[in-house]
Coordinates of C-alpha atoms in Angstrom, one line a residue:
M22 CA -27.8 -16.1 -17.4
L23 CA -25.1 -17.1 -20.0
T24 CA -23.1 -14.5 -21.8
N25 CA -22.6 -14.3 -25.5
A26 CA -19.5 -16.1 -26.8
V27 CA -16.3 -14.2 -26.5
P28 CA -13.5 -15.1 -29.0
T29 CA -10.0 -16.1 -27.8
A30 CA -7.0 -17.3 -29.7
L31 CA -7.8 -20.8 -28.7
G32 CA -11.6 -20.7 -29.3
P33 CA -14.8 -19.0 -28.2
V34 CA -15.9 -19.1 -24.5
I35 CA -19.2 -18.5 -22.8
G36 CA -19.5 -17.3 -19.3
A37 CA -22.2 -16.3 -16.9
E38 CA -23.6 -12.9 -15.8
Q39 CA -23.5 -12.2 -12.1
G40 CA -25.4 -9.0 -11.6
H41 CA -23.3 -6.3 -13.2
V42 CA -20.4 -8.6 -13.9
R43 CA -19.7 -11.3 -16.4
A44 CA -17.6 -14.2 -15.1
F45 CA -15.6 -16.7 -17.1
K46 CA -14.3 -19.5 -15.0
G47 CA -11.9 -22.4 -15.8
V48 CA -10.7 -20.9 -19.1
P49 CA -7.8 -23.1 -20.2
F50 CA -4.6 -21.3 -21.1
A51 CA -2.3 -24.3 -21.4
I52 CA -1.9 -28.0 -20.7
A53 CA 1.2 -29.8 -19.4
R54 CA 2.6 -33.2 -19.0
R55 CA 4.3 -34.0 -15.7
F56 CA 7.7 -32.2 -15.5
A57 CA 7.3 -30.7 -19.0
K58 CA 6.7 -27.1 -20.0
A59 CA 3.2 -25.9 -20.6
T60 CA 1.9 -25.9 -24.2
P61 CA -1.3 -24.5 -25.7
P62 CA -4.3 -26.8 -25.5
I63 CA -6.0 -28.1 -28.6
V64 CA -7.9 -25.4 -30.3
W65 CA -11.7 -25.6 -30.2
T66 CA -14.3 -24.2 -32.6
E67 CA -17.6 -24.6 -30.8
P68 CA -18.2 -22.1 -27.9
R69 CA -16.8 -23.6 -24.7
R70 CA -18.9 -23.2 -21.5
C71 CA -16.7 -21.6 -18.8
T72 CA -19.1 -21.2 -15.9
D73 CA -17.4 -23.4 -13.3
Y74 CA -13.9 -23.2 -11.8
G75 CA -11.5 -25.6 -13.5
P76 CA -9.6 -28.2 -11.5
Y77 CA -6.9 -26.7 -9.4
A78 CA -3.4 -28.1 -9.2
P79 CA -2.9 -31.4 -7.3
Q80 CA -1.8 -30.7 -3.7
P81 CA -1.9 -32.3 -0.3
G82 CA -5.4 -33.6 0.4
H83 CA -6.3 -33.3 -3.3
L84 CA -4.1 -35.7 -5.1
D85 CA -6.9 -37.2 -7.2
L86 CA -7.1 -34.1 -9.4
P87 CA -6.1 -34.3 -13.1
E88 CA -2.6 -33.0 -13.7
Q89 CA -2.7 -31.9 -17.3
S90 CA -5.8 -29.8 -17.1
C91 CA -5.1 -27.7 -14.0
L92 CA -3.8 -24.7 -16.0
S93 CA -6.8 -22.4 -16.2
L94 CA -7.7 -18.9 -15.3
N95 CA -10.8 -17.0 -14.2
I96 CA -12.0 -13.6 -15.4
W97 CA -14.5 -11.1 -14.0
T98 CA -15.4 -8.1 -16.2
P99 CA -18.0 -5.4 -15.7
V100 CA -21.0 -5.4 -18.0
G101 CA -21.4 -2.4 -20.3
A102 CA -18.0 -0.7 -20.0
D103 CA -17.4 1.8 -22.8
R104 CA -13.6 1.6 -22.7
L105 CA -10.9 -0.9 -22.0
L106 CA -10.4 -1.3 -18.3
P107 CA -7.3 -1.8 -16.1
V108 CA -6.5 -5.5 -15.4
L109 CA -5.6 -7.1 -12.0
F110 CA -3.6 -10.3 -12.6
F111 CA -3.5 -12.2 -9.3
I112 CA -1.2 -15.1 -8.3
H113 CA -2.5 -17.0 -5.3
G114 CA -0.3 -18.0 -2.3
G115 CA -0.1 -21.2 -0.3
A116 CA 3.6 -21.8 0.5
F117 CA 4.1 -23.0 -3.2
V118 CA 2.2 -26.2 -2.4
T119 CA -1.5 -25.4 -1.9
G120 CA -4.2 -23.0 -3.1
G121 CA -5.9 -22.1 -6.4
G122 CA -7.6 -19.2 -8.2
A123 CA -11.1 -20.5 -7.1
D124 CA -10.5 -19.1 -3.6
Y125 CA -10.7 -15.6 -4.9
D126 CA -14.0 -14.4 -6.4
G127 CA -13.2 -11.1 -8.2
S128 CA -16.7 -10.0 -9.0
F129 CA -16.9 -7.4 -6.2
L130 CA -13.6 -5.8 -7.2
A131 CA -14.5 -5.9 -10.8
A132 CA -17.8 -4.1 -10.3
H133 CA -16.3 -1.5 -8.0
G134 CA -13.2 -0.7 -10.0
P135 CA -14.4 -0.9 -12.6
A136 CA -11.6 -3.3 -13.5
V137 CA -11.1 -6.7 -15.1
I138 CA -9.9 -9.2 -12.5
V139 CA -8.0 -12.4 -13.4
T140 CA -6.9 -15.2 -11.1
I141 CA -4.9 -18.1 -12.2
N142 CA -3.9 -21.7 -11.4
Y143 CA -0.3 -22.9 -11.7
R144 CA 1.4 -26.2 -10.8
L145 CA 2.3 -26.6 -7.2
G146 CA 4.7 -28.6 -5.0
P147 CA 7.0 -31.0 -6.8
L148 CA 4.9 -30.7 -10.0
G149 CA 5.7 -26.9 -10.3
F150 CA 8.9 -26.5 -8.4
L151 CA 11.0 -29.6 -8.3
Q152 CA 14.2 -28.8 -10.3
L153 CA 15.0 -31.9 -12.3
H154 CA 16.7 -30.4 -15.4
R155 CA 20.1 -31.7 -14.1
H156 CA 18.7 -35.2 -13.7
G157 CA 17.6 -36.1 -17.2
L158 CA 14.4 -34.1 -17.4
P159 CA 15.6 -31.0 -19.3
E160 CA 12.3 -29.0 -19.1
A161 CA 11.8 -29.5 -15.4
N162 CA 13.0 -26.1 -14.1
N163 CA 10.8 -23.3 -12.7
L164 CA 7.7 -24.9 -14.2
A165 CA 5.4 -22.8 -12.1
I166 CA 7.1 -19.6 -13.2
S167 CA 6.7 -20.8 -16.8
D168 CA 3.0 -21.6 -16.1
S169 CA 2.5 -18.0 -14.8
L170 CA 4.3 -16.6 -17.9
A171 CA 2.0 -18.6 -20.1
A172 CA -1.1 -17.2 -18.3
L173 CA 0.3 -13.7 -18.6
D174 CA 0.9 -14.2 -22.3
W175 CA -2.7 -15.4 -22.7
V176 CA -4.0 -12.3 -20.9
H177 CA -1.9 -10.0 -23.0
A178 CA -3.2 -11.6 -26.2
N179 CA -6.8 -12.0 -25.3
I180 CA -7.9 -9.8 -22.4
A181 CA -9.1 -7.0 -24.8
N182 CA -11.9 -9.2 -25.9
F183 CA -13.1 -9.3 -22.3
G184 CA -12.9 -5.5 -21.9
G185 CA -9.4 -5.4 -20.4
D186 CA -6.6 -3.1 -21.4
P187 CA -3.5 -5.3 -22.2
D188 CA -1.3 -2.3 -21.8
N189 CA -2.6 -1.6 -18.2
V190 CA -2.0 -4.9 -16.4
T191 CA -1.0 -5.0 -12.7
L192 CA 0.9 -8.1 -11.6
S193 CA -0.2 -9.0 -8.1
G194 CA 0.1 -11.8 -5.6
Q195 CA 0.1 -12.7 -1.9
S196 CA 2.6 -14.7 0.1
A197 CA 4.1 -17.4 -2.3
G198 CA 2.2 -15.5 -5.1
A199 CA 4.1 -12.3 -4.1
S200 CA 7.4 -14.1 -4.5
M201 CA 6.3 -15.2 -7.9
V202 CA 5.4 -11.6 -8.8
I203 CA 8.8 -10.3 -7.7
A204 CA 10.5 -12.9 -9.8
L205 CA 8.2 -12.6 -12.8
A206 CA 8.5 -8.8 -12.9
T207 CA 12.2 -9.1 -13.6
L208 CA 12.1 -11.6 -16.5
P209 CA 12.7 -10.5 -20.1
Q210 CA 9.7 -12.6 -21.2
A211 CA 7.4 -10.5 -19.1
K212 CA 8.7 -7.1 -20.3
G213 CA 5.9 -5.0 -21.8
K214 CA 3.1 -7.3 -20.6
F215 CA 2.5 -5.5 -17.3
A216 CA 2.5 -1.9 -16.1
R217 CA 2.9 -2.1 -12.3
A218 CA 3.3 -4.7 -9.5
L219 CA 1.8 -5.4 -6.1
A220 CA 3.4 -7.9 -3.7
L221 CA 1.6 -8.7 -0.4
S222 CA 3.6 -10.6 2.3
A223 CA 6.5 -11.7 0.1
P224 CA 8.8 -13.9 2.2
G225 CA 12.2 -12.5 3.0
R226 CA 14.0 -15.0 0.7
N227 CA 12.2 -14.5 -2.6
I228 CA 14.5 -16.7 -4.6
M229 CA 16.2 -20.1 -4.0
S230 CA 19.7 -20.9 -5.1
A231 CA 20.2 -23.5 -7.8
D232 CA 22.4 -25.6 -5.4
H233 CA 19.7 -25.7 -2.7
A234 CA 17.1 -26.6 -5.2
D235 CA 19.3 -29.4 -6.5
I236 CA 19.7 -30.7 -2.9
V237 CA 16.0 -30.9 -2.7
A238 CA 15.7 -32.8 -6.0
R239 CA 18.5 -35.3 -5.1
R240 CA 16.8 -36.0 -1.8
V241 CA 13.4 -36.5 -3.3
L242 CA 14.9 -38.9 -5.9
A243 CA 16.7 -40.7 -3.1
A244 CA 13.5 -41.0 -1.0
L245 CA 11.9 -42.6 -4.1
E246 CA 14.9 -44.8 -4.7
L247 CA 15.2 -43.4 -8.2
E248 CA 18.8 -42.1 -8.2
Q249 CA 19.7 -44.5 -11.0
D250 CA 16.5 -43.9 -13.0
P251 CA 15.3 -40.3 -12.4
R252 CA 13.0 -40.2 -15.4
A253 CA 10.9 -42.9 -13.7
I254 CA 9.6 -40.1 -11.4
E255 CA 7.3 -39.1 -14.3
S256 CA 5.1 -42.1 -13.5
V257 CA 5.3 -42.2 -9.7
P258 CA 1.8 -42.1 -8.2
L259 CA 1.0 -38.6 -6.8
P260 CA 0.5 -39.8 -3.2
K261 CA 3.9 -41.5 -3.2
L262 CA 5.6 -38.5 -4.8
F263 CA 4.0 -36.0 -2.3
A264 CA 4.8 -38.3 0.7
A265 CA 8.4 -38.4 -0.3
V266 CA 8.5 -34.6 -0.6
E267 CA 7.0 -34.2 2.9
R268 CA 9.7 -36.5 4.4
V269 CA 12.4 -34.5 2.5
G270 CA 10.9 -31.2 3.7
R271 CA 11.3 -32.2 7.4
S272 CA 14.9 -33.2 6.9
I273 CA 15.7 -30.0 4.9
A274 CA 14.4 -27.9 7.8
E275 CA 16.6 -29.6 10.3
E276 CA 19.8 -29.9 8.3
T277 CA 20.2 -26.8 6.1
D278 CA 20.2 -23.1 6.5
S279 CA 16.9 -22.8 4.6
G280 CA 13.7 -24.4 5.8
T281 CA 12.3 -23.8 2.3
V282 CA 11.7 -26.8 0.0
F283 CA 10.1 -25.0 -3.0
G284 CA 10.0 -21.6 -4.6
P285 CA 11.3 -19.7 -7.6
V286 CA 14.9 -20.8 -8.4
L287 CA 17.8 -18.8 -9.7
D288 CA 18.5 -21.4 -12.3
G289 CA 20.2 -19.1 -14.9
L290 CA 17.7 -20.2 -17.5
V291 CA 14.1 -19.2 -16.8
I292 CA 15.3 -16.8 -14.0
P293 CA 18.7 -15.6 -15.2
R294 CA 19.3 -12.9 -12.5
E295 CA 18.6 -12.4 -8.8
P296 CA 15.3 -10.4 -8.8
R297 CA 16.3 -8.0 -6.1
E298 CA 19.5 -7.2 -7.9
V299 CA 17.5 -6.4 -11.1
F300 CA 15.4 -4.0 -9.0
A301 CA 18.5 -2.4 -7.5
R302 CA 20.1 -1.9 -11.0
G303 CA 17.1 0.2 -12.0
A304 CA 15.8 -2.1 -14.8
L305 CA 12.3 -1.7 -13.4
R306 CA 12.4 2.0 -12.5
D307 CA 9.4 2.6 -14.8
I308 CA 7.3 0.1 -12.9
P309 CA 5.3 1.4 -9.9
L310 CA 5.6 -1.0 -7.0
W311 CA 3.4 -1.5 -3.9
L312 CA 4.8 -3.7 -1.2
G313 CA 2.7 -4.7 1.8
S314 CA 2.8 -6.9 4.9
C315 CA 0.7 -7.7 8.0
R316 CA 1.8 -6.5 11.4
D317 CA 1.9 -9.9 13.1
E318 CA 2.9 -12.1 10.1
M319 CA 4.6 -14.9 12.2
V320 CA 1.8 -15.6 14.7
M321 CA 0.1 -18.1 12.4
F322 CA 3.4 -20.0 11.9
L323 CA 4.2 -20.0 15.6
K324 CA 0.8 -21.4 16.4
S325 CA 0.9 -24.1 13.8
T326 CA 1.4 -27.7 15.0
P327 CA 4.4 -28.2 15.0
P328 CA 5.6 -24.6 14.6
A329 CA 6.6 -23.9 11.0
A330 CA 10.2 -24.6 10.0
M331 CA 10.8 -20.9 9.1
I332 CA 10.7 -20.1 12.9
R333 CA 13.8 -22.1 13.6
T334 CA 15.6 -21.2 10.5
T335 CA 14.9 -17.4 10.8
E336 CA 16.3 -17.3 14.4
R337 CA 19.2 -19.5 13.4
N338 CA 20.1 -17.4 10.4
V339 CA 19.8 -14.1 12.3
R340 CA 22.1 -15.5 15.0
V341 CA 24.6 -16.4 12.2
A342 CA 24.4 -13.0 10.7
L343 CA 24.5 -10.9 13.9
S344 CA 26.0 -13.3 16.4
D345 CA 24.3 -14.9 19.4
A346 CA 25.0 -11.7 21.4
G347 CA 23.3 -9.6 18.7
W348 CA 20.3 -11.8 18.7
E349 CA 20.0 -11.5 22.5
R350 CA 20.3 -7.7 22.3
L351 CA 17.5 -7.6 19.8
L352 CA 15.3 -9.9 21.8
A353 CA 15.9 -7.8 24.9
C354 CA 15.0 -4.6 23.0
Y355 CA 11.8 -6.1 21.6
R356 CA 10.8 -7.2 25.1
G357 CA 11.5 -3.8 26.5
S358 CA 9.4 -2.0 23.8
A359 CA 6.6 -4.5 23.3
R360 CA 3.0 -3.5 23.2
P361 CA 0.8 -5.1 25.9
D362 CA -0.7 -7.5 23.4
E363 CA 2.6 -8.2 21.6
D364 CA 4.8 -11.3 21.7
P365 CA 8.3 -9.9 21.4
Y366 CA 9.7 -13.1 19.9
E367 CA 7.1 -13.1 17.2
A368 CA 7.6 -9.4 16.5
L369 CA 11.4 -9.9 16.1
L370 CA 10.8 -12.8 13.7
S371 CA 8.2 -10.9 11.7
D372 CA 10.6 -8.0 11.3
A373 CA 13.5 -10.3 10.3
F374 CA 11.7 -12.5 7.9
W375 CA 8.9 -10.2 6.5
H376 CA 9.0 -6.5 7.2
R377 CA 12.7 -5.7 6.9
P378 CA 13.3 -7.5 3.6
M379 CA 10.3 -5.7 2.1
A380 CA 11.6 -2.4 3.3
D381 CA 15.0 -3.3 1.8
L382 CA 13.4 -4.0 -1.6
A383 CA 11.5 -0.7 -1.3
R384 CA 14.8 1.1 -0.7
S385 CA 16.4 -0.6 -3.6
H386 CA 13.6 0.4 -6.0
A387 CA 13.5 4.0 -4.7
A388 CA 17.3 4.4 -4.9
A389 CA 17.2 3.2 -8.5
G390 CA 14.6 5.9 -9.4
G391 CA 11.4 3.8 -9.1
M392 CA 8.1 4.7 -7.6
V393 CA 7.3 2.6 -4.6
W394 CA 4.7 2.5 -1.7
L395 CA 5.1 0.5 1.5
S396 CA 2.3 -0.5 3.8
R397 CA 1.5 -2.6 6.8
F398 CA -1.9 -4.1 7.7
D399 CA -2.6 -3.6 11.4
H400 CA -6.3 -4.5 11.5
R401 CA -7.6 -7.7 13.1
P402 CA -10.5 -9.0 11.0
A403 CA -13.4 -10.5 12.8
L404 CA -12.8 -13.8 11.1
E405 CA -10.8 -16.8 12.2
P406 CA -7.9 -17.3 12.4
F407 CA -7.4 -13.6 12.7
L408 CA -10.0 -13.1 15.4
S409 CA -7.8 -15.2 17.7
Q410 CA -4.4 -14.5 16.2
G411 CA -4.6 -10.8 15.2
P412 CA -3.4 -9.3 11.9
T413 CA -1.3 -12.3 11.0
H414 CA -0.3 -13.6 7.6
G415 CA -3.2 -13.3 5.2
A416 CA -5.3 -10.7 7.2
D417 CA -5.0 -8.2 4.4
N418 CA -5.9 -10.8 1.7
A419 CA -9.1 -11.6 3.6
C420 CA -10.2 -8.0 3.4
L421 CA -8.9 -7.4 -0.1
W422 CA -11.2 -10.1 -1.5
A423 CA -14.2 -9.5 0.8
H424 CA -17.6 -8.7 -0.8
L425 CA -18.6 -6.0 1.6
P426 CA -20.3 -6.5 4.1
E427 CA -19.3 -10.2 3.9
F428 CA -16.0 -12.1 4.0
I429 CA -16.1 -14.7 1.2
D430 CA -15.7 -18.4 1.6
R431 CA -12.4 -19.9 0.7
P432 CA -13.3 -23.4 -0.5
I433 CA -9.8 -24.7 -1.3
L434 CA -8.4 -23.3 2.0
K435 CA -11.5 -24.6 3.7
R436 CA -12.2 -21.4 5.5
K437 CA -15.8 -20.1 5.8
G438 CA -16.6 -16.4 5.3
G439 CA -18.9 -14.4 7.5
S440 CA -20.4 -11.0 8.3
M441 CA -18.0 -8.1 8.7
T442 CA -18.0 -5.7 11.6
P443 CA -18.2 -1.9 10.9
A444 CA -14.4 -1.7 11.6
D445 CA -13.8 -4.6 9.1
I446 CA -15.9 -2.8 6.5
D447 CA -14.1 0.6 7.1
V448 CA -10.6 -0.9 6.8
A449 CA -11.4 -3.2 3.9
A450 CA -13.1 -0.5 1.9
R451 CA -10.0 1.7 2.3
F452 CA -7.7 -1.2 1.3
Q453 CA -9.8 -2.1 -1.7
T454 CA -10.0 1.6 -2.8
S455 CA -6.3 1.9 -2.6
L456 CA -5.8 -1.2 -4.6
L457 CA -8.2 -0.1 -7.3
R458 CA -6.6 3.3 -7.5
F459 CA -3.2 1.6 -7.9
V460 CA -4.5 -0.7 -10.6
T461 CA -6.0 2.3 -12.4
S462 CA -3.5 5.0 -12.0
G463 CA -0.2 3.5 -10.7
Q464 CA -0.5 5.1 -7.3
P465 CA -2.7 4.0 -4.4
D466 CA -3.7 7.4 -3.2
V467 CA -3.0 11.1 -3.6
A468 CA 0.4 12.2 -2.4
E469 CA -0.9 14.2 0.5
A470 CA -2.7 11.2 2.0
W471 CA 0.0 8.5 1.2
P472 CA 3.3 9.8 0.0
R473 CA 5.5 7.5 -2.0
F474 CA 8.5 5.9 -0.4
E475 CA 11.7 7.9 -0.7
L476 CA 15.1 7.5 1.0
S477 CA 15.0 10.9 2.6
K478 CA 11.6 10.1 4.1
E479 CA 10.5 6.5 4.5
P480 CA 6.7 6.7 5.0
L481 CA 4.9 3.5 6.0
A482 CA 1.1 3.4 5.5
I483 CA -0.8 1.7 8.3
F484 CA -4.1 0.1 7.4
G485 CA -6.0 0.3 10.6
Q486 CA -8.5 2.6 12.3
P487 CA -7.7 5.2 11.3
F488 CA -5.6 4.8 8.2
H489 CA -2.4 6.8 8.9
I490 CA 1.3 7.2 8.0
I491 CA 4.3 6.7 10.3
P492 CA 8.0 7.0 9.6
L493 CA 9.5 3.5 9.0
N494 CA 13.0 4.2 10.4
E495 CA 12.2 5.6 13.8
G496 CA 12.2 3.8 17.2
V497 CA 14.6 1.9 19.4
R498 CA 14.1 -1.3 17.4
S499 CA 15.1 0.3 14.1
R500 CA 18.1 2.0 15.7
L501 CA 19.4 -1.3 17.1
W502 CA 18.9 -3.1 13.8
A503 CA 20.9 -0.3 12.2
E504 CA 23.7 -0.6 14.8
L505 CA 23.9 -4.3 14.5
S506 CA 23.7 -4.3 10.7
N507 CA 26.4 -1.6 10.3
G508 CA 28.0 -1.8 6.9
D509 CA 26.7 -2.9 3.5
N510 CA 28.2 -6.4 3.7
D511 CA 26.5 -7.1 7.0
K512 CA 23.2 -5.9 5.5
K513 CA 23.7 -8.2 2.5
N514 CA 24.5 -11.1 4.9
I515 CA 21.2 -10.5 6.8
R516 CA 19.2 -10.4 3.6
E517 CA 20.7 -13.6 2.4
A518 CA 20.2 -15.2 5.8
V519 CA 16.5 -14.6 6.1

């Protein structure tokens, strides 16, 4: 059944009722020419039907999609709420090159919050992250970040009409989306437009240097033979552009200290300061922060064919930071303390690239006076690839968006859902409840069940069976990392390396 028209600053929209939830899909918040900043779409006066997902951003395997109209968002809001509800603003992951808001149906979370759930599309790959402002295209810097800011602005201006509280917005994201959240949270343009932040599986290196981004840009232009005429990239067919990026990505992984091709860039313009330094200085001490990761993050990347570039670069960079002898001592320690089902090499890489950088950010925020909670997802969902790979990258996300007792289909990712086991339901329900409490109140649980992260005590919440709390900084692995990382400069070197 269609909803009544809801006014927005751009024009009225009509959604569809799904049980106790109203869904508005494919709501345009901006349009954008290639390598230009997003601008508002043309205002409409007749009610616009928003019952189907809009086109997502062009990406490998989907390069026939329209570029200008990919900037849309989706809203799920409970029927009959008698007050403005908290809002979850979610930025999808996908290594900055794939994904879309259509992979995340928020109706279950909206109904059980109750809360208003928003997922967004932003430009991906070269269209969102290729830094060309030094090469004659002055607007082409951090375009995906600007897209996300435009979506956040739209939500702040319009979400009250959908039953959401614009003063109670939680910035959230997973993987690449978590990196976007950490960067967005520190920007002056976002100040006052969100109340708290949730980052799941943010990569260790959340920000790319301007120099590295320029290396990528120069190599892409060279691969396209456009060094003398960079602006011609605006009309290069998408398959040719993405093929050039893929070639450049392979060479970058082999020849530089970073296997990363795309991501938020410390350009001094859109992103003026290193996000982690902004947290450390206390500029966000009033923003509650939840940081989460999965126990076996790296398994998925080790099992990819060929193994992901981050595997080689993470090992290489830890060796640079701690010496070859330090690396060998770490690996021997992990082998000697491994669980029966644990790959010591994978566990070391997961700690280096995922878990330790998240813990460092938690320490920075706590030291600056901020409230922060740290979690790890240890449950193996009965859904591929997790059934065969364990609680690897994305396991928490699969449970977060589940419609209990079913995992949902992920059409863009081309993953089918399926029935959940009793253990899946138990852990997913606990995870969703914590998220909805955080979105509503700014803390994921009562202090007795899940204390906030403090430097005197560093509690780590484990989502498994049962849910429990362990001290983060205990065990032979932590002690060896502390020994090898002795001194603030060494710690800084390790953070920068991974």
